[in-house]
Amino acid sequence: MKRLRVGFAGYRGMVGSVLMERMRSENDFSGIDAVFLSTSKAGQPGPVINGQTTVLEDAYNRDILNNLDVIITCQGSNYTKKIHADLRTGGWNGYWIDAASELRMKDSSVLLLDPVNREQINAALSSGMKDLIGANCTVSTMLMSLAGLFKNDVIEWANPSTYQAVSGAGAKHVIELLQQMKVVGLAADDMLNDPSASLASIDKQVSDQLRSPSLPTEFFGYPIAGNILPWIDKEVRGGQSREEWKAAAETNKILGTKQPVAIDGTCVRVGSLRSHAQAVTMKLKRDIPLEEIESMISSAHEWVNLVSNTREATLEQLTPVAVSGTLQIAVGRVRKLSIGPEYLSAFVVGDQLLWGAAEPLRRALKIIINRQ
Ligand code: HSE
């Protein structure tokens, strides 16, 4: 088996750090020669890998990049725009594994979510495709959770309402949520332990603070603590946001559907930290018994945790706090809606930095290595 030279760009960012952590814990670095790339710190010490210190290489240096078999980038779309086309035009024929959205919808790329679309990935690699791109985190966590229903082709349409964690917006947004929480908590600090303080006066003091220009809002632009923001990313058209547009576009590309599944819903940012949750309403193609539906969902792959639809199990297992930092995809609240026997509802939770971003990338590298 050929030992591959693998370059990592953006390994210190939020997705990059999770990728590094996962690769370390799975001992992935032992099978490759890792080269760490930096857009600003070339020549400085890089991470220590298996006890060996590394030196950062210039992420813009074509000679260095041309010498790599694989480039994994978590650096963002601007880096991809600057480097990818240029490298390909110059004849570089390595594997480009990317977390950013820039190349996702190109015909020359395949989307990565191998527990769901391993066949599409294999077919793409066999046809010589070398741009392997991670999908949107909301789409990936939704598909990982309902893979059994999509694979059995029983969904006529799906309507996700999302509850997206602040980490999806970026590291600075996570800090800003925590800063806001601190300011807002302190706003009524003197009253919280005062039994004579009325809720009306606590609420007024906190609401005034939430609306005050002194609230830190540099990154979100609005309060996110004690609030929800029902718009993510830019508008595409007709009042649909780009995050909402991705649901149908990327799902159908991941699955390679001939007859696209209709998917649309409302994407909402909430004050959770790193797991995206979604309430998904579906119309099934036929009336399927609930037991059969549950069996399709839970047998799709090993990471599904089907949570029984009880109050206790739901509140213990089907929350961002329970799921964050794990590879588990929690699926619960599975029930037929009273609207009619083909209408199904489910609530799903997945860590947007793991299955939503880093994990499909490290698994793509493994797939490539195993094909050498
Ligand atoms: N666009 C996602 C979000 C990030 O804003 O939550 C993950 O692709």
Tab-separated table of C-alpha atoms and ligand atoms in Angstrom:
chain	number	residue	atom	x	y	z
A	1	MET	CA	0.000	0.000	0.000
A	2	LYS	CA	1.417	3.381	-1.006
A	3	ARG	CA	1.978	5.773	1.901
A	4	LEU	CA	0.210	8.979	0.975
A	5	ARG	CA	1.479	12.515	1.546
A	6	VAL	CA	-1.509	14.360	2.974
A	7	GLY	CA	-1.609	18.148	3.402
A	8	PHE	CA	-3.880	19.724	6.001
A	9	ALA	CA	-5.043	23.335	5.613
A	10	GLY	CA	-7.094	25.072	8.304
A	11	TYR	CA	-6.319	22.417	10.896
A	12	ARG	CA	-6.486	24.925	13.795
A	13	GLY	CA	-10.008	26.207	13.113
A	14	MET	CA	-13.114	24.770	14.727
A	15	VAL	CA	-13.737	21.996	12.173
A	16	GLY	CA	-9.987	21.459	11.700
A	17	SER	CA	-9.406	20.954	15.428
A	18	VAL	CA	-12.220	18.422	15.661
A	19	LEU	CA	-10.735	16.632	12.635
A	20	MET	CA	-7.293	16.531	14.298
A	21	GLU	CA	-8.785	15.233	17.531
A	22	ARG	CA	-10.667	12.460	15.711
A	23	MET	CA	-7.635	11.501	13.596
A	24	ARG	CA	-5.448	11.334	16.700
A	25	SER	CA	-7.929	9.202	18.598
A	26	GLU	CA	-8.333	6.798	15.632
A	27	ASN	CA	-4.555	6.674	15.107
A	28	ASP	CA	-5.058	7.839	11.495
A	29	PHE	CA	-1.741	9.688	11.369
A	30	SER	CA	0.248	6.460	11.644
A	31	GLY	CA	-0.711	5.477	8.086
A	32	ILE	CA	0.152	8.753	6.301
A	33	ASP	CA	2.869	11.372	5.918
A	34	ALA	CA	1.133	14.485	7.192
A	35	VAL	CA	2.122	17.967	6.006
A	36	PHE	CA	0.594	20.918	7.863
A	37	LEU	CA	-0.157	23.981	5.791
A	38	SER	CA	-0.608	27.519	7.013
A	39	THR	CA	-1.683	30.661	5.180
A	40	SER	CA	0.158	32.907	7.685
A	41	LYS	CA	2.653	30.971	9.833
A	42	ALA	CA	4.871	29.030	7.408
A	43	GLY	CA	8.181	28.065	9.005
A	44	GLN	CA	6.773	28.024	12.536
A	45	PRO	CA	6.287	24.819	14.535
A	46	GLY	CA	3.201	22.782	13.631
A	47	PRO	CA	1.407	20.187	15.730
A	48	VAL	CA	3.247	17.288	17.355
A	49	ILE	CA	2.202	14.061	15.646
A	50	ASN	CA	3.104	10.707	17.183
A	51	GLY	CA	5.828	12.408	19.228
A	52	GLN	CA	7.361	14.119	16.174
A	53	THR	CA	7.389	17.901	15.833
A	54	THR	CA	6.317	19.273	12.463
A	55	VAL	CA	7.069	22.551	10.693
A	56	LEU	CA	4.302	24.486	8.973
A	57	GLU	CA	4.520	24.797	5.197
A	58	ASP	CA	3.163	27.682	3.125
A	59	ALA	CA	-0.421	26.859	2.120
A	60	TYR	CA	-0.026	28.973	-1.034
A	61	ASN	CA	3.218	27.404	-2.240
A	62	ARG	CA	2.342	25.532	-5.456
A	63	ASP	CA	5.528	23.428	-5.366
A	64	ILE	CA	4.607	22.091	-1.954
A	65	LEU	CA	0.963	21.524	-2.881
A	66	ASN	CA	1.841	19.841	-6.177
A	67	ASN	CA	3.864	17.307	-4.246
A	68	LEU	CA	0.902	16.143	-2.151
A	69	ASP	CA	-1.280	13.116	-2.913
A	70	VAL	CA	-4.192	14.482	-0.883
A	71	ILE	CA	-5.142	17.949	0.380
A	72	ILE	CA	-7.692	18.150	3.183
A	73	THR	CA	-8.911	21.675	3.725
A	74	CYS	CA	-11.021	23.125	6.534
A	75	GLN	CA	-9.750	26.589	5.630
A	76	GLY	CA	-13.000	27.826	4.065
A	77	SER	CA	-14.276	28.726	0.601
A	78	ASN	CA	-11.857	31.642	0.013
A	79	TYR	CA	-8.857	29.308	0.161
A	80	THR	CA	-10.600	26.843	-2.162
A	81	LYS	CA	-11.351	29.659	-4.628
A	82	LYS	CA	-7.745	30.854	-4.552
A	83	ILE	CA	-6.049	27.482	-4.882
A	84	HIS	CA	-8.171	24.661	-6.264
A	85	ALA	CA	-8.788	25.677	-9.896
A	86	ASP	CA	-5.229	26.877	-10.242
A	87	LEU	CA	-3.781	23.591	-9.013
A	88	ARG	CA	-6.027	21.545	-11.276
A	89	THR	CA	-5.216	23.725	-14.300
A	90	GLY	CA	-1.563	23.255	-13.496
A	91	GLY	CA	-2.040	19.474	-13.715
A	92	TRP	CA	-2.233	18.490	-10.032
A	93	ASN	CA	-4.161	15.231	-9.937
A	94	GLY	CA	-4.391	14.523	-6.209
A	95	TYR	CA	-7.476	14.144	-4.027
A	96	TRP	CA	-9.002	17.395	-2.794
A	97	ILE	CA	-11.087	16.809	0.362
A	98	ASP	CA	-12.895	19.982	1.385
A	99	ALA	CA	-15.219	21.058	4.216
A	100	ALA	CA	-16.251	24.287	2.442
A	101	SER	CA	-19.278	24.739	0.201
A	102	GLU	CA	-17.488	26.211	-2.855
A	103	LEU	CA	-17.246	22.982	-4.913
A	104	ARG	CA	-20.272	21.128	-3.528
A	105	MET	CA	-22.652	21.506	-6.420
A	106	LYS	CA	-20.064	21.098	-9.225
A	107	ASP	CA	-20.486	18.097	-11.523
A	108	SER	CA	-16.835	17.294	-10.898
A	109	SER	CA	-17.386	16.630	-7.169
A	110	VAL	CA	-19.002	13.991	-5.008
A	111	LEU	CA	-20.470	14.757	-1.584
A	112	LEU	CA	-19.172	12.834	1.420
A	113	LEU	CA	-21.493	10.996	3.786
A	114	ASP	CA	-20.364	7.409	3.386
A	115	PRO	CA	-22.727	5.678	5.865
A	116	VAL	CA	-25.461	6.996	3.558
A	117	ASN	CA	-23.877	7.210	0.095
A	118	ARG	CA	-20.868	4.885	0.054
A	119	GLU	CA	-21.987	3.509	-3.322
A	120	GLN	CA	-22.014	6.989	-4.883
A	121	ILE	CA	-18.578	7.699	-3.414
A	122	ASN	CA	-17.169	4.391	-4.709
A	123	ALA	CA	-18.639	5.003	-8.151
A	124	ALA	CA	-17.225	8.530	-8.234
A	125	LEU	CA	-13.748	7.327	-7.235
A	126	SER	CA	-13.863	4.513	-9.794
A	127	SER	CA	-14.744	7.044	-12.483
A	128	GLY	CA	-11.633	9.059	-11.564
A	129	MET	CA	-13.360	11.845	-9.623
A	130	LYS	CA	-10.974	13.485	-7.165
A	131	ASP	CA	-12.890	16.379	-5.595
A	132	LEU	CA	-14.550	14.987	-2.464
A	133	ILE	CA	-16.581	17.554	-0.587
A	134	GLY	CA	-18.231	17.499	2.842
A	135	ALA	CA	-21.911	18.451	2.712
A	136	ASN	CA	-23.729	21.104	4.732
A	137	CYS	CA	-23.926	20.143	8.409
A	138	THR	CA	-27.706	20.436	8.653
A	139	VAL	CA	-28.176	18.235	5.610
A	140	SER	CA	-25.597	15.687	6.809
A	141	THR	CA	-27.077	15.324	10.300
A	142	MET	CA	-30.622	15.079	8.893
A	143	LEU	CA	-29.597	12.410	6.370
A	144	MET	CA	-27.582	10.451	8.931
A	145	SER	CA	-30.631	10.354	11.176
A	146	LEU	CA	-33.240	9.418	8.581
A	147	ALA	CA	-30.972	7.385	6.280
A	148	GLY	CA	-33.195	4.312	6.695
A	149	LEU	CA	-36.224	6.129	5.316
A	150	PHE	CA	-34.332	7.764	2.451
A	151	LYS	CA	-32.587	4.499	1.481
A	152	ASN	CA	-35.924	2.653	1.437
A	153	ASP	CA	-37.307	5.454	-0.731
A	154	VAL	CA	-40.445	5.886	1.370
A	155	ILE	CA	-40.397	9.694	1.722
A	156	GLU	CA	-42.612	11.682	-0.641
A	157	TRP	CA	-41.608	15.016	0.888
A	158	ALA	CA	-39.928	16.291	4.031
A	159	ASN	CA	-40.257	19.577	5.901
A	160	PRO	CA	-37.437	20.171	8.404
A	161	SER	CA	-37.661	22.934	11.008
A	162	THR	CA	-34.172	23.379	12.318
A	163	TYR	CA	-32.729	24.401	15.673
A	164	GLN	CA	-29.136	25.120	14.664
A	165	ALA	CA	-26.281	25.480	17.121
A	166	VAL	CA	-24.127	28.607	17.170
A	167	SER	CA	-20.974	26.641	16.243
A	168	GLY	CA	-22.440	26.380	12.725
A	169	ALA	CA	-21.931	30.129	12.411
A	170	GLY	CA	-18.287	29.995	13.547
A	171	ALA	CA	-16.009	30.033	16.593
A	172	LYS	CA	-16.443	33.773	17.196
A	173	HIS	CA	-20.208	33.300	17.318
A	174	VAL	CA	-19.847	30.641	20.016
A	175	ILE	CA	-17.838	33.090	22.134
A	176	GLU	CA	-20.404	35.813	21.471
A	177	LEU	CA	-23.277	33.623	22.694
A	178	LEU	CA	-21.354	32.944	25.916
A	179	GLN	CA	-20.560	36.645	26.348
A	180	GLN	CA	-24.211	37.532	25.869
A	181	MET	CA	-25.297	34.837	28.345
A	182	LYS	CA	-22.948	36.267	30.937
A	183	VAL	CA	-24.126	39.871	30.440
A	184	VAL	CA	-27.793	38.841	30.448
A	185	GLY	CA	-27.404	36.631	33.545
A	186	LEU	CA	-25.707	39.434	35.407
A	187	ALA	CA	-28.374	41.969	34.360
A	188	ALA	CA	-30.782	40.630	36.960
A	189	ASP	CA	-28.207	39.150	39.314
A	190	ASP	CA	-29.281	41.196	42.313
A	191	MET	CA	-32.901	40.124	41.916
A	192	LEU	CA	-32.458	36.384	41.273
A	193	ASN	CA	-32.007	35.523	44.948
A	194	ASP	CA	-34.419	38.153	46.220
A	195	PRO	CA	-37.779	36.489	47.026
A	196	SER	CA	-39.533	39.863	46.937
A	197	ALA	CA	-38.412	40.610	43.344
A	198	SER	CA	-41.308	40.236	40.899
A	199	LEU	CA	-40.937	38.296	37.673
A	200	ALA	CA	-42.147	41.388	35.816
A	201	SER	CA	-39.230	43.444	37.084
A	202	ILE	CA	-36.692	40.652	36.391
A	203	ASP	CA	-38.079	40.260	32.887
A	204	LYS	CA	-37.932	44.015	32.275
A	205	GLN	CA	-34.345	44.283	33.446
A	206	VAL	CA	-33.227	41.304	31.318
A	207	SER	CA	-35.206	42.388	28.246
A	208	ASP	CA	-33.780	45.912	28.508
A	209	GLN	CA	-30.292	44.406	28.576
A	210	LEU	CA	-31.065	42.172	25.566
A	211	ARG	CA	-32.174	45.246	23.587
A	212	SER	CA	-29.392	47.470	24.846
A	213	PRO	CA	-26.606	48.596	22.465
A	214	SER	CA	-24.156	47.442	25.153
A	215	LEU	CA	-24.981	43.759	24.419
A	216	PRO	CA	-22.037	42.219	22.497
A	217	THR	CA	-23.450	41.606	18.986
A	218	GLU	CA	-20.425	42.126	16.723
A	219	PHE	CA	-20.784	38.733	14.996
A	220	PHE	CA	-24.475	37.818	15.124
A	221	GLY	CA	-25.659	41.404	14.833
A	222	TYR	CA	-28.545	40.526	17.167
A	223	PRO	CA	-29.189	38.932	20.541
A	224	ILE	CA	-28.909	35.127	20.362
A	225	ALA	CA	-28.975	34.493	24.153
A	226	GLY	CA	-32.606	34.329	25.254
A	227	ASN	CA	-33.616	34.620	21.599
A	228	ILE	CA	-33.861	32.710	18.310
A	229	LEU	CA	-32.866	33.953	14.857
A	230	PRO	CA	-35.072	32.501	12.115
A	231	TRP	CA	-32.759	33.312	9.174
A	232	ILE	CA	-29.412	31.649	8.368
A	233	ASP	CA	-27.129	32.762	5.506
A	234	LYS	CA	-28.178	34.925	2.524
A	235	GLU	CA	-31.439	34.942	0.582
A	236	VAL	CA	-31.483	32.746	-2.513
A	237	ARG	CA	-34.844	33.691	-4.007
A	238	GLY	CA	-38.508	33.861	-3.149
A	239	GLY	CA	-37.790	34.408	0.538
A	240	GLN	CA	-35.841	31.155	0.865
A	241	SER	CA	-32.471	31.326	2.639
A	242	ARG	CA	-29.381	29.591	1.261
A	243	GLU	CA	-29.332	27.236	4.255
A	244	GLU	CA	-32.926	26.236	3.389
A	245	TRP	CA	-32.088	25.848	-0.312
A	246	LYS	CA	-29.296	23.397	0.510
A	247	ALA	CA	-31.707	20.883	2.057
A	248	ALA	CA	-33.138	19.691	-1.263
A	249	ALA	CA	-30.122	20.493	-3.457
A	250	GLU	CA	-27.527	18.663	-1.349
A	251	THR	CA	-29.749	15.818	-0.136
A	252	ASN	CA	-30.577	14.845	-3.701
A	253	LYS	CA	-26.961	15.154	-4.790
A	254	ILE	CA	-25.745	13.010	-1.848
A	255	LEU	CA	-28.321	10.318	-2.599
A	256	GLY	CA	-27.968	10.589	-6.384
A	257	THR	CA	-31.767	10.509	-6.704
A	258	LYS	CA	-33.211	10.230	-10.211
A	259	GLN	CA	-36.574	11.478	-8.945
A	260	PRO	CA	-35.620	14.279	-6.497
A	261	VAL	CA	-37.217	14.119	-3.038
A	262	ALA	CA	-38.973	17.417	-2.251
A	263	ILE	CA	-37.506	18.983	0.888
A	264	ASP	CA	-37.973	22.487	2.228
A	265	GLY	CA	-38.381	24.072	5.632
A	266	THR	CA	-37.323	26.875	7.924
A	267	CYS	CA	-33.770	27.120	9.278
A	268	VAL	CA	-33.403	28.755	12.669
A	269	ARG	CA	-30.361	29.615	14.808
A	270	VAL	CA	-30.811	28.893	18.517
A	271	GLY	CA	-28.539	29.277	21.530
A	272	SER	CA	-27.254	25.686	21.707
A	273	LEU	CA	-23.532	25.098	21.319
A	274	ARG	CA	-22.584	22.408	18.800
A	275	SER	CA	-25.406	20.015	17.949
A	276	HIS	CA	-28.003	20.793	15.323
A	277	ALA	CA	-31.531	19.597	16.087
A	278	GLN	CA	-34.404	19.364	13.600
A	279	ALA	CA	-38.086	18.559	13.789
A	280	VAL	CA	-38.823	16.828	10.504
A	281	THR	CA	-42.366	16.412	9.221
A	282	MET	CA	-42.636	13.880	6.400
A	283	LYS	CA	-45.255	12.599	4.048
A	284	LEU	CA	-44.564	8.945	3.331
A	285	LYS	CA	-45.350	7.341	-0.007
A	286	ARG	CA	-47.649	4.888	1.769
A	287	ASP	CA	-49.031	4.073	5.209
A	288	ILE	CA	-46.230	2.099	6.893
A	289	PRO	CA	-46.646	0.618	10.403
A	290	LEU	CA	-44.693	2.567	13.031
A	291	GLU	CA	-42.686	-0.532	14.019
A	292	GLU	CA	-41.484	-0.961	10.466
A	293	ILE	CA	-40.551	2.722	10.270
A	294	GLU	CA	-38.560	2.465	13.503
A	295	SER	CA	-36.781	-0.619	12.284
A	296	MET	CA	-35.811	1.117	9.008
A	297	ILE	CA	-34.452	4.093	10.977
A	298	SER	CA	-32.490	2.122	13.569
A	299	SER	CA	-30.994	-0.443	11.190
A	300	ALA	CA	-29.612	2.136	8.727
A	301	HIS	CA	-26.162	2.271	10.342
A	302	GLU	CA	-24.428	1.781	13.668
A	303	TRP	CA	-24.551	5.419	14.843
A	304	VAL	CA	-28.330	5.828	15.044
A	305	ASN	CA	-29.657	5.919	18.591
A	306	LEU	CA	-33.406	5.479	18.285
A	307	VAL	CA	-34.801	7.115	21.396
A	308	SER	CA	-38.118	5.767	22.595
A	309	ASN	CA	-40.906	8.316	22.434
A	310	THR	CA	-41.316	8.837	26.165
A	311	ARG	CA	-40.831	12.046	28.090
A	312	GLU	CA	-37.999	10.651	30.184
A	313	ALA	CA	-35.972	9.073	27.362
A	314	THR	CA	-36.520	12.121	25.150
A	315	LEU	CA	-35.322	14.664	27.680
A	316	GLU	CA	-32.379	12.500	28.689
A	317	GLN	CA	-31.128	11.458	25.257
A	318	LEU	CA	-32.644	13.614	22.522
A	319	THR	CA	-30.974	16.946	23.258
A	320	PRO	CA	-27.901	18.831	22.047
A	321	VAL	CA	-26.374	18.545	25.524
A	322	ALA	CA	-26.722	14.732	25.477
A	323	VAL	CA	-25.416	14.293	21.928
A	324	SER	CA	-22.624	16.903	21.609
A	325	GLY	CA	-19.120	15.495	21.421
A	326	THR	CA	-20.353	12.028	20.434
A	327	LEU	CA	-20.787	10.306	17.087
A	328	GLN	CA	-24.251	9.244	18.088
A	329	ILE	CA	-27.153	10.484	15.972
A	330	ALA	CA	-30.226	10.635	18.181
A	331	VAL	CA	-33.613	10.113	16.513
A	332	GLY	CA	-36.776	10.299	18.567
A	333	ARG	CA	-40.304	11.647	18.891
A	334	VAL	CA	-41.073	9.289	15.993
A	335	ARG	CA	-44.830	9.222	15.627
A	336	LYS	CA	-47.638	9.318	13.103
A	337	LEU	CA	-49.294	12.734	13.017
A	338	SER	CA	-53.015	12.976	13.561
A	339	ILE	CA	-53.262	14.631	10.119
A	340	GLY	CA	-53.279	11.193	8.437
A	341	PRO	CA	-51.540	7.783	8.450
A	342	GLU	CA	-48.873	8.754	5.899
A	343	TYR	CA	-47.741	11.766	7.922
A	344	LEU	CA	-44.742	11.136	10.148
A	345	SER	CA	-42.854	13.336	12.563
A	346	ALA	CA	-39.360	12.846	13.985
A	347	PHE	CA	-36.934	14.922	16.018
A	348	VAL	CA	-33.245	14.422	15.274
A	349	VAL	CA	-30.027	15.638	16.888
A	350	GLY	CA	-26.441	15.341	15.634
A	351	ASP	CA	-23.125	17.022	16.460
A	352	GLN	CA	-22.600	19.432	13.592
A	353	LEU	CA	-18.809	19.437	13.996
A	354	LEU	CA	-18.529	15.624	13.900
A	355	TRP	CA	-20.956	14.025	11.412
A	356	GLY	CA	-21.814	17.508	10.154
A	357	ALA	CA	-18.235	18.391	9.221
A	358	ALA	CA	-15.060	16.570	10.331
A	359	GLU	CA	-16.032	12.893	10.406
A	360	PRO	CA	-16.974	12.456	6.721
A	361	LEU	CA	-13.620	14.044	5.759
A	362	ARG	CA	-11.455	11.681	7.842
A	363	ARG	CA	-13.485	8.726	6.603
A	364	ALA	CA	-12.948	9.846	2.993
A	365	LEU	CA	-9.202	9.755	3.602
A	366	LYS	CA	-9.531	6.183	4.940
A	367	ILE	CA	-11.535	5.180	1.864
A	368	ILE	CA	-8.840	6.584	-0.436
A	369	ILE	CA	-6.045	4.891	1.534
A	370	ASN	CA	-7.828	1.543	1.388
A	371	ARG	CA	-8.159	1.809	-2.400
A	372	GLN	CA	-4.391	2.265	-2.940
B	1	HSE	N1	-24.320	26.483	7.548
B	1	HSE	C1	-24.292	25.747	8.755
B	1	HSE	C2	-24.826	26.577	9.886
B	1	HSE	C3	-22.882	25.338	9.071
B	1	HSE	O1	-24.884	27.797	9.725
B	1	HSE	O2	-25.186	26.039	10.922
B	1	HSE	C4	-22.585	23.905	8.775
B	1	HSE	O3	-22.494	23.639	7.366
